[in-house]
PDB file of C-alpha atoms in Angstrom:
ATOM      1  CA  MET A   1      -4.496 -20.342  11.935  1.00  0.00           C
ATOM      2  CA  PRO A   2      -3.480 -17.733   9.315  1.00  0.00           C
ATOM      3  CA  HIS A   3       0.071 -16.466   9.686  1.00  0.00           C
ATOM      4  CA  LEU A   4       1.629 -13.276   8.278  1.00  0.00           C
ATOM      5  CA  GLU A   5       5.296 -12.357   8.599  1.00  0.00           C
ATOM      6  CA  TYR A   6       7.178  -9.288   7.364  1.00  0.00           C
ATOM      7  CA  ALA A   7      10.779  -8.726   6.312  1.00  0.00           C
ATOM      8  CA  LEU A   8      12.822  -5.776   5.111  1.00  0.00           C
ATOM      9  CA  PRO A   9      14.097  -5.479   1.534  1.00  0.00           C
ATOM     10  CA  GLY A  10      17.792  -4.878   1.001  1.00  0.00           C
ATOM     11  CA  GLU A  11      18.768  -1.397   2.154  1.00  0.00           C
ATOM     12  CA  SER A  12      19.238  -0.059  -1.382  1.00  0.00           C
ATOM     13  CA  LEU A  13      15.679  -1.143  -2.253  1.00  0.00           C
ATOM     14  CA  ARG A  14      13.755   0.298   0.693  1.00  0.00           C
ATOM     15  CA  GLU A  15      12.832   3.514  -1.059  1.00  0.00           C
ATOM     16  CA  PHE A  16      11.191   1.444  -3.772  1.00  0.00           C
ATOM     17  CA  VAL A  17       9.793  -1.585  -1.935  1.00  0.00           C
ATOM     18  CA  SER A  18       8.146  -0.907   1.413  1.00  0.00           C
ATOM     19  CA  VAL A  19       8.199  -4.437   2.874  1.00  0.00           C
ATOM     20  CA  TYR A  20       8.252  -8.071   1.901  1.00  0.00           C
ATOM     21  CA  TYR A  21       5.704 -10.411   3.429  1.00  0.00           C
ATOM     22  CA  ARG A  22       4.638 -14.030   3.403  1.00  0.00           C
ATOM     23  CA  PHE A  23       1.067 -15.036   4.203  1.00  0.00           C
ATOM     24  CA  ASN A  24      -0.114 -18.578   4.893  1.00  0.00           C
ATOM     25  CA  CYS A  25      -3.765 -19.430   5.449  1.00  0.00           C
ATOM     26  CA  PRO A  26      -4.662 -23.094   5.972  1.00  0.00           C
ATOM     27  CA  GLU A  27      -8.365 -22.318   6.412  1.00  0.00           C
ATOM     28  CA  PRO A  28     -10.741 -23.297   3.571  1.00  0.00           C
ATOM     29  CA  PHE A  29     -12.417 -19.865   3.579  1.00  0.00           C
ATOM     30  CA  VAL A  30     -11.616 -16.487   5.157  1.00  0.00           C
ATOM     31  CA  ALA A  31     -13.326 -13.138   4.516  1.00  0.00           C
ATOM     32  CA  ASP A  32     -11.865  -9.842   5.736  1.00  0.00           C
ATOM     33  CA  GLY A  33     -10.674  -6.486   4.476  1.00  0.00           C
ATOM     34  CA  GLU A  34      -7.667  -4.204   4.158  1.00  0.00           C
ATOM     35  CA  ARG A  35      -7.326  -0.449   4.231  1.00  0.00           C
ATOM     36  CA  ALA A  36      -6.586   1.712   1.202  1.00  0.00           C
ATOM     37  CA  ALA A  37      -3.003   0.908   0.251  1.00  0.00           C
ATOM     38  CA  ILE A  38      -0.114   1.410  -2.115  1.00  0.00           C
ATOM     39  CA  ALA A  39       0.449  -0.924  -5.052  1.00  0.00           C
ATOM     40  CA  GLN A  40       1.401  -4.544  -4.331  1.00  0.00           C
ATOM     41  CA  LEU A  41       3.168  -7.290  -6.264  1.00  0.00           C
ATOM     42  CA  ARG A  42       1.923 -10.671  -5.036  1.00  0.00           C
ATOM     43  CA  LEU A  43       2.838 -14.230  -5.929  1.00  0.00           C
ATOM     44  CA  GLY A  44       0.193 -16.721  -4.873  1.00  0.00           C
ATOM     45  CA  THR A  45       1.617 -20.226  -4.823  1.00  0.00           C
ATOM     46  CA  CYS A  46      -1.528 -22.019  -3.618  1.00  0.00           C
ATOM     47  CA  GLY A  47      -5.238 -21.190  -3.391  1.00  0.00           C
ATOM     48  CA  ARG A  48      -6.979 -18.092  -4.708  1.00  0.00           C
ATOM     49  CA  VAL A  49      -8.413 -14.779  -3.516  1.00  0.00           C
ATOM     50  CA  THR A  50     -11.318 -12.623  -4.691  1.00  0.00           C
ATOM     51  CA  MET A  51     -10.954  -8.857  -4.196  1.00  0.00           C
ATOM     52  CA  HIS A  52     -13.978  -6.548  -4.056  1.00  0.00           C
ATOM     53  CA  PHE A  53     -13.132  -2.970  -5.052  1.00  0.00           C
ATOM     54  CA  PRO A  54     -14.759   0.388  -4.200  1.00  0.00           C
ATOM     55  CA  ASP A  55     -16.505   0.660  -7.577  1.00  0.00           C
ATOM     56  CA  GLY A  56     -18.331  -2.642  -6.967  1.00  0.00           C
ATOM     57  CA  SER A  57     -16.157  -4.730  -9.279  1.00  0.00           C
ATOM     58  CA  SER A  58     -14.573  -8.011  -8.205  1.00  0.00           C
ATOM     59  CA  THR A  59     -11.558  -9.956  -9.441  1.00  0.00           C
ATOM     60  CA  THR A  60     -10.551 -13.516  -8.580  1.00  0.00           C
ATOM     61  CA  CYS A  61      -6.858 -14.173  -8.974  1.00  0.00           C
ATOM     62  CA  THR A  62      -4.137 -16.776  -8.631  1.00  0.00           C
ATOM     63  CA  GLY A  63      -0.434 -16.773  -9.409  1.00  0.00           C
ATOM     64  CA  ALA A  64       1.604 -13.590  -9.869  1.00  0.00           C
ATOM     65  CA  VAL A  65      -0.522 -10.429  -9.834  1.00  0.00           C
ATOM     66  CA  VAL A  66      -0.151  -6.675  -9.445  1.00  0.00           C
ATOM     67  CA  CYS A  67      -2.667  -4.888  -7.245  1.00  0.00           C
ATOM     68  CA  GLY A  68      -2.788  -1.214  -8.158  1.00  0.00           C
ATOM     69  CA  PRO A  69      -3.063   1.544  -5.536  1.00  0.00           C
ATOM     70  CA  THR A  70      -6.469   1.482  -3.866  1.00  0.00           C
ATOM     71  CA  THR A  71      -8.656   4.539  -3.364  1.00  0.00           C
ATOM     72  CA  ALA A  72     -10.636   3.047  -0.466  1.00  0.00           C
ATOM     73  CA  ALA A  73     -10.809  -0.005   1.781  1.00  0.00           C
ATOM     74  CA  VAL A  74     -11.083  -3.330  -0.049  1.00  0.00           C
ATOM     75  CA  ARG A  75     -12.869  -6.522   0.954  1.00  0.00           C
ATOM     76  CA  PHE A  76     -11.483  -9.929   0.079  1.00  0.00           C
ATOM     77  CA  GLU A  77     -12.342 -13.627   0.293  1.00  0.00           C
ATOM     78  CA  ILE A  78      -9.641 -16.277   0.483  1.00  0.00           C
ATOM     79  CA  GLU A  79     -10.228 -19.836  -0.680  1.00  0.00           C
ATOM     80  CA  GLY A  80      -7.566 -21.905   0.980  1.00  0.00           C
ATOM     81  CA  PRO A  81      -5.261 -23.388   1.728  1.00  0.00           C
ATOM     82  CA  PHE A  82      -3.646 -20.146   0.487  1.00  0.00           C
ATOM     83  CA  HIS A  83       0.039 -19.209   0.366  1.00  0.00           C
ATOM     84  CA  MET A  84       1.465 -15.926  -0.922  1.00  0.00           C
ATOM     85  CA  PHE A  85       4.717 -13.961  -1.059  1.00  0.00           C
ATOM     86  CA  GLY A  86       4.293 -10.245  -1.694  1.00  0.00           C
ATOM     87  CA  MET A  87       5.796  -6.788  -1.543  1.00  0.00           C
ATOM     88  CA  GLY A  88       4.520  -3.232  -1.255  1.00  0.00           C
ATOM     89  CA  ILE A  89       5.532  -1.005  -4.180  1.00  0.00           C
ATOM     90  CA  THR A  90       6.046   2.645  -3.284  1.00  0.00           C
ATOM     91  CA  ALA A  91       5.491   5.469  -5.767  1.00  0.00           C
ATOM     92  CA  ALA A  92       9.241   5.515  -6.468  1.00  0.00           C
ATOM     93  CA  GLY A  93       9.087   1.754  -6.955  1.00  0.00           C
ATOM     94  CA  TRP A  94       6.237   2.097  -9.412  1.00  0.00           C
ATOM     95  CA  GLY A  95       8.228   4.634 -11.421  1.00  0.00           C
ATOM     96  CA  ALA A  96      11.366   2.475 -11.355  1.00  0.00           C
ATOM     97  CA  LEU A  97       9.721  -0.873 -12.078  1.00  0.00           C
ATOM     98  CA  THR A  98       7.086   0.051 -14.654  1.00  0.00           C
ATOM     99  CA  GLN A  99       6.571   2.163 -17.735  1.00  0.00           C
ATOM    100  CA  ALA A 100       2.873   2.516 -16.925  1.00  0.00           C
ATOM    101  CA  SER A 101       0.752   5.158 -15.229  1.00  0.00           C
ATOM    102  CA  ALA A 102      -0.434   4.066 -11.785  1.00  0.00           C
ATOM    103  CA  ALA A 103      -3.702   5.878 -12.518  1.00  0.00           C
ATOM    104  CA  ASP A 104      -4.516   3.195 -15.099  1.00  0.00           C
ATOM    105  CA  PHE A 105      -4.292   0.482 -12.421  1.00  0.00           C
ATOM    106  CA  VAL A 106      -6.079   2.110  -9.496  1.00  0.00           C
ATOM    107  CA  ASP A 107      -8.507  -0.330  -7.830  1.00  0.00           C
ATOM    108  CA  ARG A 108      -7.521  -3.124 -10.218  1.00  0.00           C
ATOM    109  CA  ILE A 109      -5.727  -6.452 -10.118  1.00  0.00           C
ATOM    110  CA  VAL A 110      -3.965  -7.651 -13.259  1.00  0.00           C
ATOM    111  CA  PRO A 111      -1.587 -10.522 -14.057  1.00  0.00           C
ATOM    112  CA  ALA A 112       1.917  -9.374 -13.171  1.00  0.00           C
ATOM    113  CA  SER A 113       3.046 -10.165 -16.712  1.00  0.00           C
ATOM    114  CA  THR A 114       0.778  -7.327 -17.925  1.00  0.00           C
ATOM    115  CA  ILE A 115       3.227  -4.836 -16.411  1.00  0.00           C
ATOM    116  CA  PHE A 116       6.426  -6.838 -15.919  1.00  0.00           C
ATOM    117  CA  PRO A 117       7.438  -8.831 -19.019  1.00  0.00           C
ATOM    118  CA  ASN A 118       8.889 -12.249 -18.178  1.00  0.00           C
ATOM    119  CA  ILE A 119       7.972 -11.807 -14.503  1.00  0.00           C
ATOM    120  CA  ASP A 120       6.549 -15.315 -14.314  1.00  0.00           C
ATOM    121  CA  GLN A 121       9.923 -16.817 -15.189  1.00  0.00           C
ATOM    122  CA  ARG A 122      11.757 -14.435 -12.849  1.00  0.00           C
ATOM    123  CA  LEU A 123       9.487 -15.329  -9.933  1.00  0.00           C
ATOM    124  CA  GLU A 124       9.316 -19.045 -10.595  1.00  0.00           C
ATOM    125  CA  LEU A 125      12.332 -19.523  -8.328  1.00  0.00           C
ATOM    126  CA  LEU A 126      10.297 -18.236  -5.374  1.00  0.00           C
ATOM    127  CA  ARG A 127       7.980 -21.217  -5.678  1.00  0.00           C
ATOM    128  CA  THR A 128      10.867 -23.534  -4.819  1.00  0.00           C
ATOM    129  CA  LEU A 129      12.022 -21.670  -1.697  1.00  0.00           C
ATOM    130  CA  ASP A 130      10.952 -22.555   1.820  1.00  0.00           C
ATOM    131  CA  SER A 131      11.854 -19.594   4.028  1.00  0.00           C
ATOM    132  CA  LEU A 132      11.056 -15.891   3.939  1.00  0.00           C
ATOM    133  CA  PRO A 133      14.760 -14.878   4.087  1.00  0.00           C
ATOM    134  CA  GLN A 134      15.445 -16.998   0.996  1.00  0.00           C
ATOM    135  CA  MET A 135      12.476 -15.444  -0.810  1.00  0.00           C
ATOM    136  CA  CYS A 136      13.599 -11.924   0.136  1.00  0.00           C
ATOM    137  CA  ALA A 137      17.126 -12.552  -1.136  1.00  0.00           C
ATOM    138  CA  ALA A 138      15.772 -13.842  -4.453  1.00  0.00           C
ATOM    139  CA  ALA A 139      13.422 -10.872  -4.784  1.00  0.00           C
ATOM    140  CA  ASP A 140      16.250  -8.438  -3.979  1.00  0.00           C
ATOM    141  CA  GLU A 141      18.285  -9.930  -6.794  1.00  0.00           C
ATOM    142  CA  VAL A 142      15.415  -9.686  -9.280  1.00  0.00           C
ATOM    143  CA  LEU A 143      14.586  -6.079  -8.367  1.00  0.00           C
ATOM    144  CA  GLN A 144      18.078  -4.628  -8.065  1.00  0.00           C
ATOM    145  CA  GLY A 145      18.574  -4.323 -11.806  1.00  0.00           C
ATOM    146  CA  PHE A 146      15.351  -2.339 -12.206  1.00  0.00           C
ATOM    147  CA  ILE A 147      16.189   0.002  -9.340  1.00  0.00           C
ATOM    148  CA  GLU A 148      19.666   0.780 -10.626  1.00  0.00           C
ATOM    149  CA  GLN A 149      18.063   2.230 -13.762  1.00  0.00           C
ATOM    150  CA  ALA A 150      15.590   4.455 -11.875  1.00  0.00           C
ATOM    151  CA  SER A 151      15.452   8.073 -13.000  1.00  0.00           C
ATOM    152  CA  PRO A 152      17.057  10.373 -10.396  1.00  0.00           C
ATOM    153  CA  GLU A 153      14.523  13.064 -11.297  1.00  0.00           C
ATOM    154  CA  MET A 154      11.620  10.677 -10.647  1.00  0.00           C
ATOM    155  CA  VAL A 155      13.090   9.624  -7.307  1.00  0.00           C
ATOM    156  CA  ALA A 156      13.558  13.258  -6.274  1.00  0.00           C
ATOM    157  CA  PHE A 157       9.949  13.998  -7.191  1.00  0.00           C
ATOM    158  CA  THR A 158       8.549  11.116  -5.093  1.00  0.00           C
ATOM    159  CA  ARG A 159      10.744  12.151  -2.160  1.00  0.00           C
ATOM    160  CA  MET A 160       9.225  15.609  -2.358  1.00  0.00           C
ATOM    161  CA  VAL A 161       5.644  14.285  -2.503  1.00  0.00           C
ATOM    162  CA  ASP A 162       6.241  11.795   0.323  1.00  0.00           C
ATOM    163  CA  ALA A 163       7.736  14.552   2.487  1.00  0.00           C
ATOM    164  CA  TRP A 164       4.739  16.752   1.711  1.00  0.00           C
ATOM    165  CA  LEU A 165       2.306  14.004   2.699  1.00  0.00           C
ATOM    166  CA  ALA A 166       4.194  13.497   5.973  1.00  0.00           C
ATOM    167  CA  SER A 167       4.541  17.211   6.719  1.00  0.00           C
ATOM    168  CA  SER A 168       1.181  17.757   8.441  1.00  0.00           C
ATOM    169  CA  VAL A 169      -2.150  16.192   9.314  1.00  0.00           C
ATOM    170  CA  SER A 170      -3.813  17.658   6.218  1.00  0.00           C
ATOM    171  CA  PRO A 171      -1.096  18.935   3.857  1.00  0.00           C
ATOM    172  CA  MET A 172      -2.205  21.674   1.492  1.00  0.00           C
ATOM    173  CA  VAL A 173      -1.897  21.097  -2.244  1.00  0.00           C
ATOM    174  CA  THR A 174      -0.818  24.722  -2.653  1.00  0.00           C
ATOM    175  CA  ASP A 175       2.327  23.927  -0.654  1.00  0.00           C
ATOM    176  CA  LEU A 176       3.204  21.022  -2.940  1.00  0.00           C
ATOM    177  CA  HIS A 177       2.487  23.178  -5.978  1.00  0.00           C
ATOM    178  CA  ALA A 178       4.903  25.824  -4.721  1.00  0.00           C
ATOM    179  CA  GLN A 179       7.635  23.279  -4.026  1.00  0.00           C
ATOM    180  CA  SER A 180       7.289  21.507  -7.353  1.00  0.00           C
ATOM    181  CA  LYS A 181       7.355  24.628  -9.533  1.00  0.00           C
ATOM    182  CA  LEU A 182       4.970  22.798 -11.876  1.00  0.00           C
ATOM    183  CA  SER A 183       1.649  24.053 -13.161  1.00  0.00           C
ATOM    184  CA  GLU A 184      -1.401  22.646 -11.393  1.00  0.00           C
ATOM    185  CA  ARG A 185      -2.194  20.467 -14.382  1.00  0.00           C
ATOM    186  CA  GLN A 186       1.392  19.186 -14.696  1.00  0.00           C
ATOM    187  CA  LEU A 187       1.574  18.430 -10.971  1.00  0.00           C
ATOM    188  CA  THR A 188      -1.708  16.522 -10.944  1.00  0.00           C
ATOM    189  CA  ARG A 189      -0.701  14.468 -13.982  1.00  0.00           C
ATOM    190  CA  ARG A 190       2.695  13.591 -12.504  1.00  0.00           C
ATOM    191  CA  VAL A 191       1.319  12.630  -9.096  1.00  0.00           C
ATOM    192  CA  LYS A 192      -1.400  10.478 -10.664  1.00  0.00           C
ATOM    193  CA  GLN A 193       1.198   8.753 -12.846  1.00  0.00           C
ATOM    194  CA  LEU A 194       3.210   7.621  -9.805  1.00  0.00           C
ATOM    195  CA  TYR A 195       0.650   7.486  -6.971  1.00  0.00           C
ATOM    196  CA  GLY A 196      -2.506   6.702  -8.926  1.00  0.00           C
ATOM    197  CA  MET A 197      -4.608   9.599  -7.646  1.00  0.00           C
ATOM    198  CA  PRO A 198      -4.406  13.404  -7.474  1.00  0.00           C
ATOM    199  CA  PRO A 199      -2.683  15.254  -4.600  1.00  0.00           C
ATOM    200  CA  LYS A 200      -5.860  16.383  -2.844  1.00  0.00           C
ATOM    201  CA  TYR A 201      -7.220  12.838  -2.701  1.00  0.00           C
ATOM    202  CA  LEU A 202      -3.862  11.529  -1.465  1.00  0.00           C
ATOM    203  CA  SER A 203      -3.986  14.051   1.369  1.00  0.00           C
ATOM    204  CA  ARG A 204      -7.453  12.792   2.382  1.00  0.00           C
ATOM    205  CA  LYS A 205      -6.362   9.173   2.155  1.00  0.00           C
ATOM    206  CA  TYR A 206      -3.332   9.526   4.413  1.00  0.00           C
ATOM    207  CA  ARG A 207      -5.150  11.756   6.891  1.00  0.00           C
ATOM    208  CA  ALA A 208      -7.729   9.015   7.428  1.00  0.00           C
ATOM    209  CA  LEU A 209      -5.151   6.226   7.556  1.00  0.00           C
ATOM    210  CA  ARG A 210      -3.083   8.107  10.156  1.00  0.00           C
ATOM    211  CA  ALA A 211      -6.220   8.651  12.218  1.00  0.00           C
ATOM    212  CA  ALA A 212      -6.976   4.937  12.042  1.00  0.00           C
ATOM    213  CA  ARG A 213      -3.426   4.108  13.148  1.00  0.00           C
ATOM    214  CA  SER A 214      -3.629   6.465  16.157  1.00  0.00           C
ATOM    215  CA  LEU A 215      -6.971   4.997  17.233  1.00  0.00           C
ATOM    216  CA  ILE A 216      -5.534   1.487  17.073  1.00  0.00           C
ATOM    217  CA  ASP A 217      -2.509   2.545  19.115  1.00  0.00           C
ATOM    218  CA  ALA A 218      -4.757   4.486  21.534  1.00  0.00           C
ATOM    219  CA  GLU A 219      -2.153   7.199  22.002  1.00  0.00           C
ATOM    220  CA  PRO A 220      -3.473  10.011  24.264  1.00  0.00           C
ATOM    221  CA  ASP A 221      -1.184  12.564  22.613  1.00  0.00           C
ATOM    222  CA  GLU A 222      -3.075  12.055  19.373  1.00  0.00           C
ATOM    223  CA  ALA A 223      -6.346  13.485  20.756  1.00  0.00           C
ATOM    224  CA  ASP A 224      -5.688  16.954  19.375  1.00  0.00           C
ATOM    225  CA  PHE A 225      -4.706  15.440  16.055  1.00  0.00           C
ATOM    226  CA  LEU A 226      -8.051  13.648  15.832  1.00  0.00           C
ATOM    227  CA  ARG A 227     -10.032  16.761  16.753  1.00  0.00           C
ATOM    228  CA  ASP A 228      -8.232  19.065  14.361  1.00  0.00           C
ATOM    229  CA  ALA A 229      -7.833  16.774  11.365  1.00  0.00           C
ATOM    230  CA  PHE A 230     -11.545  16.619  10.506  1.00  0.00           C
ATOM    231  CA  TYR A 231     -14.427  19.066  10.389  1.00  0.00           C
ATOM    232  CA  ASP A 232     -16.330  17.143  13.053  1.00  0.00           C
ATOM    233  CA  GLN A 233     -16.955  13.644  14.390  1.00  0.00           C
ATOM    234  CA  SER A 234     -19.320  12.741  11.546  1.00  0.00           C
ATOM    235  CA  HIS A 235     -16.715  13.746   8.998  1.00  0.00           C
ATOM    236  CA  MET A 236     -14.086  11.566  10.694  1.00  0.00           C
ATOM    237  CA  ILE A 237     -16.433   8.565  10.770  1.00  0.00           C
ATOM    238  CA  ARG A 238     -17.225   8.903   7.058  1.00  0.00           C
ATOM    239  CA  GLU A 239     -13.565   9.164   6.086  1.00  0.00           C
ATOM    240  CA  LEU A 240     -12.523   6.220   8.249  1.00  0.00           C
ATOM    241  CA  LYS A 241     -15.279   4.067   6.791  1.00  0.00           C
ATOM    242  CA  LEU A 242     -14.132   4.985   3.283  1.00  0.00           C
ATOM    243  CA  PHE A 243     -10.378   4.537   3.658  1.00  0.00           C
ATOM    244  CA  ALA A 244     -10.053   2.129   6.605  1.00  0.00           C
ATOM    245  CA  GLY A 245     -13.280   0.224   6.056  1.00  0.00           C
ATOM    246  CA  THR A 246     -14.416   0.530   9.670  1.00  0.00           C
ATOM    247  CA  THR A 247     -15.515   2.935  12.404  1.00  0.00           C
ATOM    248  CA  PRO A 248     -13.579   4.657  15.217  1.00  0.00           C
ATOM    249  CA  THR A 249     -15.404   2.473  17.749  1.00  0.00           C
ATOM    250  CA  ARG A 250     -14.350  -0.689  15.954  1.00  0.00           C
ATOM    251  CA  LEU A 251     -10.756   0.537  15.692  1.00  0.00           C
ATOM    252  CA  ARG A 252     -10.624   1.269  19.417  1.00  0.00           C
ATOM    253  CA  SER A 253     -12.177  -2.047  20.438  1.00  0.00           C
ATOM    254  CA  GLY A 254     -10.081  -4.137  18.082  1.00  0.00           C
ATOM    255  CA  GLU A 255     -10.274  -5.135  14.426  1.00  0.00           C
ATOM    256  CA  GLY A 256     -10.394  -8.593  12.951  1.00  0.00           C
ATOM    257  CA  GLU A 257      -7.560 -11.093  13.155  1.00  0.00           C
ATOM    258  CA  LEU A 258      -6.128 -10.408   9.703  1.00  0.00           C
ATOM    259  CA  ALA A 259      -6.240  -6.645  10.212  1.00  0.00           C
ATOM    260  CA  ARG A 260      -4.252  -7.048  13.425  1.00  0.00           C
ATOM    261  CA  MET A 261      -1.672  -9.140  11.594  1.00  0.00           C
ATOM    262  CA  ILE A 262      -1.334  -6.495   8.870  1.00  0.00           C
ATOM    263  CA  ASP A 263      -0.756  -3.885  11.598  1.00  0.00           C
ATOM    264  CA  GLN A 264       2.413  -5.708  12.627  1.00  0.00           C
ATOM    265  CA  ARG A 265       4.269  -3.724   9.977  1.00  0.00           C
ATOM    266  CA  SER A 266       4.150  -0.718  12.329  1.00  0.00           C
ATOM    267  CA  GLN A 267       6.864  -2.546  14.293  1.00  0.00           C
ATOM    268  CA  LEU A 268       9.200  -1.745  11.392  1.00  0.00           C
ATOM    269  CA  LYS A 269       8.780   1.998  11.964  1.00  0.00           C
ATOM    270  CA  GLY A 270      12.080   3.752  11.388  1.00  0.00           C
ATOM    271  CA  ALA A 271      13.233   1.166   8.865  1.00  0.00           C
ATOM    272  CA  ILE A 272      10.504   1.605   6.224  1.00  0.00           C
ATOM    273  CA  ASN A 273       8.692   4.502   4.567  1.00  0.00           C
ATOM    274  CA  PRO A 274       6.777   6.444   7.282  1.00  0.00           C
ATOM    275  CA  LEU A 275       3.741   6.603   5.016  1.00  0.00           C
ATOM    276  CA  VAL A 276       3.599   2.803   5.285  1.00  0.00           C
ATOM    277  CA  ALA A 277       4.660   2.334   8.914  1.00  0.00           C
ATOM    278  CA  GLU A 278       2.269   4.994  10.265  1.00  0.00           C
ATOM    279  CA  THR A 279      -0.784   3.808   8.357  1.00  0.00           C
TER     280      THR A 279
END
């Protein structure tokens, strides 16, 4: 059976790396999907995966790859046996670890060496390690040097945007504009550089992902949230299909096996970025 386990990065890295994870799939073929997500750095040590993106394009990949931020749910097919170590890269992490605009990598997978020079040599050690704690310690060591050079101004900006996204069900772009003291054009360009998409689209994305999370958890207190977050039921269904890849009925009755495994990261709530834990 497929197995997914999560672990926390070192405390100094948690603003930049959401979680570490190791995924093992002994099956010869598995097809499933994942919700719209932040960027990921993934090292496949065995097998390969084909990702199908919202624009209809597909990419088959092996080895070390970077998955850019996704604008909608993504389907994938695993040809196993498949083994992978990965990490979620927050907007602050993207700014600290790369010199590239996230907007150029939205809904794309590229070899990790495209963005991180010499990454293949740096990650080669991970192929020799047996346990997730060992892998996490090695990754912490590789990443620490990048993080120490992160721009304080960039980190402050991503903290502001993250807080804005977490401030309400449907945060208003005008509020972020007022806080940032940037022109609308400057704000949009900066947010796209670090998050991959403009503020208004980010607000839609996280509204739908939070709704999906509350439906999975079946929390009665979230009923008002679900009613007020969308124009009507049809609107909610359309947004959930786009960003979560499924319907409210399916979320309530239970998703597929891999989706349930991915949802285990909610157990790290309080220790990781709320935008990750609550979606």
